Each structure stands twice: as C-alpha cells, then as structure tokens.
PDB file of C-alpha atoms in Angstrom:
ATOM      1  CA  MET A   1      63.608 113.364 124.402  1.00 78.00           C
ATOM      2  CA  GLY A   2      65.634 111.034 126.654  1.00 85.00           C
ATOM      3  CA  GLU A   3      63.875 112.239 129.794  1.00 90.00           C
ATOM      4  CA  SER A   4      60.456 111.548 128.245  1.00 92.00           C
ATOM      5  CA  PHE A   5      61.458 108.044 127.169  1.00 93.00           C
ATOM      6  CA  PHE A   6      62.882 107.448 130.645  1.00 95.00           C
ATOM      7  CA  ALA A   7      59.629 108.577 132.290  1.00 94.00           C
ATOM      8  CA  ALA A   8      57.655 106.226 130.015  1.00 95.00           C
ATOM      9  CA  ARG A   9      59.917 103.290 130.878  1.00 95.00           C
ATOM     10  CA  CYS A  10      59.533 104.056 134.605  1.00 96.00           C
ATOM     11  CA  HIS A  11      55.769 104.009 134.207  1.00 95.00           C
ATOM     12  CA  GLU A  12      56.011 100.723 132.299  1.00 96.00           C
ATOM     13  CA  LEU A  13      58.083  99.211 135.140  1.00 97.00           C
ATOM     14  CA  ARG A  14      55.731 100.673 137.756  1.00 96.00           C
ATOM     15  CA  ALA A  15      58.567 102.435 139.536  1.00 97.00           C
ATOM     16  CA  PRO A  16      57.680 104.714 142.467  1.00 96.00           C
ATOM     17  CA  TYR A  17      56.498 108.259 141.808  1.00 95.00           C
ATOM     18  CA  MET A  18      59.123 110.663 140.472  1.00 96.00           C
ATOM     19  CA  GLU A  19      58.932 114.443 140.378  1.00 97.00           C
ATOM     20  CA  PRO A  20      60.419 115.918 137.192  1.00 97.00           C
ATOM     21  CA  GLN A  21      62.711 118.938 137.135  1.00 96.00           C
ATOM     22  CA  VAL A  22      63.151 119.384 140.900  1.00 97.00           C
ATOM     23  CA  GLN A  23      65.440 122.108 142.201  1.00 97.00           C
ATOM     24  CA  PHE A  24      67.876 121.646 145.069  1.00 96.00           C
ATOM     25  CA  VAL A  25      69.094 124.827 146.723  1.00 95.00           C
ATOM     26  CA  ARG A  26      72.406 124.422 148.486  1.00 92.00           C
ATOM     27  CA  PRO A  27      74.002 126.633 151.155  1.00 91.00           C
ATOM     28  CA  GLY A  28      75.168 129.863 149.584  1.00 89.00           C
ATOM     29  CA  GLY A  29      72.213 129.889 147.208  1.00 90.00           C
ATOM     30  CA  LYS A  30      73.576 127.598 144.490  1.00 93.00           C
ATOM     31  CA  THR A  31      70.604 125.958 142.746  1.00 95.00           C
ATOM     32  CA  TYR A  32      70.659 122.709 140.811  1.00 96.00           C
ATOM     33  CA  ARG A  33      67.819 121.259 138.740  1.00 96.00           C
ATOM     34  CA  VAL A  34      67.723 117.466 138.443  1.00 96.00           C
ATOM     35  CA  ASP A  35      65.865 115.456 135.824  1.00 95.00           C
ATOM     36  CA  PHE A  36      63.832 113.467 138.358  1.00 97.00           C
ATOM     37  CA  TRP A  37      63.519 113.199 142.132  1.00 98.00           C
ATOM     38  CA  MET A  38      62.111 110.082 143.796  1.00 97.00           C
ATOM     39  CA  PRO A  39      61.195 111.508 147.222  1.00 97.00           C
ATOM     40  CA  SER A  40      60.001 108.223 148.740  1.00 96.00           C
ATOM     41  CA  LEU A  41      63.513 106.780 148.347  1.00 97.00           C
ATOM     42  CA  GLY A  42      65.608 109.952 148.414  1.00 97.00           C
ATOM     43  CA  LEU A  43      66.964 109.267 144.933  1.00 98.00           C
ATOM     44  CA  VAL A  44      68.021 111.668 142.221  1.00 98.00           C
ATOM     45  CA  LEU A  45      67.657 110.205 138.736  1.00 97.00           C
ATOM     46  CA  GLU A  46      69.496 111.789 135.842  1.00 95.00           C
ATOM     47  CA  PHE A  47      69.289 110.845 132.188  1.00 92.00           C
ATOM     48  CA  ASP A  48      72.727 111.167 130.591  1.00 80.00           C
ATOM     49  CA  GLY A  49      73.278 111.091 126.875  1.00 65.00           C
ATOM     50  CA  ARG A  50      76.756 111.323 125.353  1.00 61.00           C
ATOM     51  CA  GLN A  51      75.751 114.553 123.664  1.00 62.00           C
ATOM     52  CA  LYS A  52      75.825 116.275 127.048  1.00 59.00           C
ATOM     53  CA  TYR A  53      79.591 115.820 127.134  1.00 58.00           C
ATOM     54  CA  ARG A  54      80.144 116.714 123.480  1.00 61.00           C
ATOM     55  CA  ASP A  55      78.139 119.907 122.991  1.00 58.00           C
ATOM     56  CA  HIS A  56      79.343 121.676 126.142  1.00 51.00           C
ATOM     57  CA  GLY A  57      76.336 123.980 125.878  1.00 57.00           C
ATOM     58  CA  ALA A  58      75.912 125.055 129.499  1.00 59.00           C
ATOM     59  CA  VAL A  59      79.541 124.537 130.537  1.00 60.00           C
ATOM     60  CA  PRO A  60      82.305 126.100 128.476  1.00 66.00           C
ATOM     61  CA  GLY A  61      85.517 124.180 127.892  1.00 73.00           C
ATOM     62  CA  THR A  62      86.548 120.700 126.929  1.00 78.00           C
ATOM     63  CA  ALA A  63      84.679 117.452 127.528  1.00 77.00           C
ATOM     64  CA  ASP A  64      86.953 116.988 130.559  1.00 82.00           C
ATOM     65  CA  ASP A  65      85.797 120.358 131.910  1.00 82.00           C
ATOM     66  CA  VAL A  66      82.163 119.369 131.431  1.00 82.00           C
ATOM     67  CA  LEU A  67      82.743 116.034 133.169  1.00 84.00           C
ATOM     68  CA  TRP A  68      84.530 117.708 136.098  1.00 89.00           C
ATOM     69  CA  SER A  69      81.761 120.286 136.446  1.00 87.00           C
ATOM     70  CA  GLU A  70      79.151 117.499 136.463  1.00 89.00           C
ATOM     71  CA  LYS A  71      81.103 115.609 139.146  1.00 93.00           C
ATOM     72  CA  LEU A  72      81.196 118.698 141.388  1.00 93.00           C
ATOM     73  CA  ARG A  73      77.484 119.299 140.760  1.00 93.00           C
ATOM     74  CA  GLU A  74      76.644 115.716 141.742  1.00 95.00           C
ATOM     75  CA  ASP A  75      78.791 115.929 144.883  1.00 95.00           C
ATOM     76  CA  ASP A  76      76.998 119.114 145.933  1.00 95.00           C
ATOM     77  CA  ILE A  77      73.553 117.593 145.319  1.00 97.00           C
ATOM     78  CA  ARG A  78      74.544 114.428 147.233  1.00 96.00           C
ATOM     79  CA  ALA A  79      75.455 116.637 150.209  1.00 95.00           C
ATOM     80  CA  ASP A  80      71.765 117.561 150.584  1.00 95.00           C
ATOM     81  CA  GLY A  81      70.411 115.743 153.643  1.00 94.00           C
ATOM     82  CA  ASP A  82      67.387 114.385 151.767  1.00 96.00           C
ATOM     83  CA  VAL A  83      69.461 112.759 149.008  1.00 97.00           C
ATOM     84  CA  ARG A  84      70.346 109.139 149.699  1.00 96.00           C
ATOM     85  CA  GLY A  85      71.471 108.185 146.206  1.00 96.00           C
ATOM     86  CA  PHE A  86      72.032 109.175 142.617  1.00 95.00           C
ATOM     87  CA  ILE A  87      71.148 107.056 139.603  1.00 97.00           C
ATOM     88  CA  ARG A  88      72.429 107.864 136.139  1.00 95.00           C
ATOM     89  CA  VAL A  89      70.421 106.360 133.300  1.00 95.00           C
ATOM     90  CA  THR A  90      71.663 106.192 129.702  1.00 93.00           C
ATOM     91  CA  TRP A  91      70.126 105.202 126.392  1.00 93.00           C
ATOM     92  CA  TRP A  92      71.683 101.757 126.921  1.00 94.00           C
ATOM     93  CA  HIS A  93      69.357 101.241 129.918  1.00 95.00           C
ATOM     94  CA  LEU A  94      66.291 102.514 128.084  1.00 94.00           C
ATOM     95  CA  VAL A  95      66.435 100.415 124.938  1.00 95.00           C
ATOM     96  CA  ASP A  96      66.026  97.240 126.993  1.00 95.00           C
ATOM     97  CA  PRO A  97      63.597  97.456 129.939  1.00 95.00           C
ATOM     98  CA  GLU A  98      65.443  94.595 131.645  1.00 97.00           C
ATOM     99  CA  ARG A  99      68.578  96.734 131.879  1.00 97.00           C
ATOM    100  CA  LEU A 100      66.667  99.553 133.543  1.00 97.00           C
ATOM    101  CA  ARG A 101      64.948  97.087 135.873  1.00 97.00           C
ATOM    102  CA  THR A 102      68.353  95.679 136.876  1.00 97.00           C
ATOM    103  CA  LEU A 103      69.754  99.162 137.468  1.00 97.00           C
ATOM    104  CA  PHE A 104      66.773 100.065 139.623  1.00 97.00           C
ATOM    105  CA  ARG A 105      67.006  96.890 141.664  1.00 97.00           C
ATOM    106  CA  MET A 106      70.716  97.533 142.279  1.00 96.00           C
ATOM    107  CA  HIS A 107      69.636 100.798 143.924  1.00 96.00           C
ATOM    108  CA  GLY A 108      66.687  99.363 145.856  1.00 96.00           C
ATOM    109  CA  VAL A 109      64.020 100.809 143.587  1.00 97.00           C
ATOM    110  CA  PRO A 110      60.989  98.517 143.547  1.00 96.00           C
ATOM    111  CA  CYS A 111      59.597  97.838 140.099  1.00 93.00           C
ATOM    112  CA  ARG A 112      57.635  95.270 138.150  1.00 89.00           C
TER     113      ARG A 112
END
C-alpha cells in the first residue's frame, strides 16, 4: 500500500521515471529487490513503514536484528557501481507532498 501511494505522489510531483521492484545482483550472487530505482539519477528509493521493523517477517530476530540486517543490505546495494544514492521515504513524507518534495530536492531529484 505504501509503495503505491509513494508512486502516486511521485507522479503528482512529476519526479523522473522510476522502475518498480528492480533487482540488484551483487558479487557472489546475492540478490536484493528494491522498491524503486531511478536510473537517470542512480537512486534507490525505498518506502519504509514502522511495521517493517515490528513484524520481522523476512528477518528473524529482534527489531535490532532487522535494523542491522537492513543496514547491511543497504551497504551492499550502495556498493553497486550504478547506485549513487539511497532515499528512504516514510508515511510522514507522503501525507504532505511538500515534505516529499523537500526530501527529493535534498537529493537532487527534480520535481514540480
């Protein structure tokens, strides 16, 4: 649900094209799927809701374990030569388009 709302807000702000659910394959064969990839700017965009750190669905353990796993995942994705940045979007950004616009501009993403 969050990813769909995020995509709609990006369209509303006329942000550059984003590919949903792109996979990055790292050396050794480890594969990561990201929410969105903005190839023109080399940006990974991830929608993060708090639930991700509470349910622990894909990663067993405590919320700390989930957070640590996500940090390692992000570091590995950032190591890809095509990735120039990583933007994490939350519900807080989506409920007010101005917040998302500000976040985008901080990362050099052109928008309306």
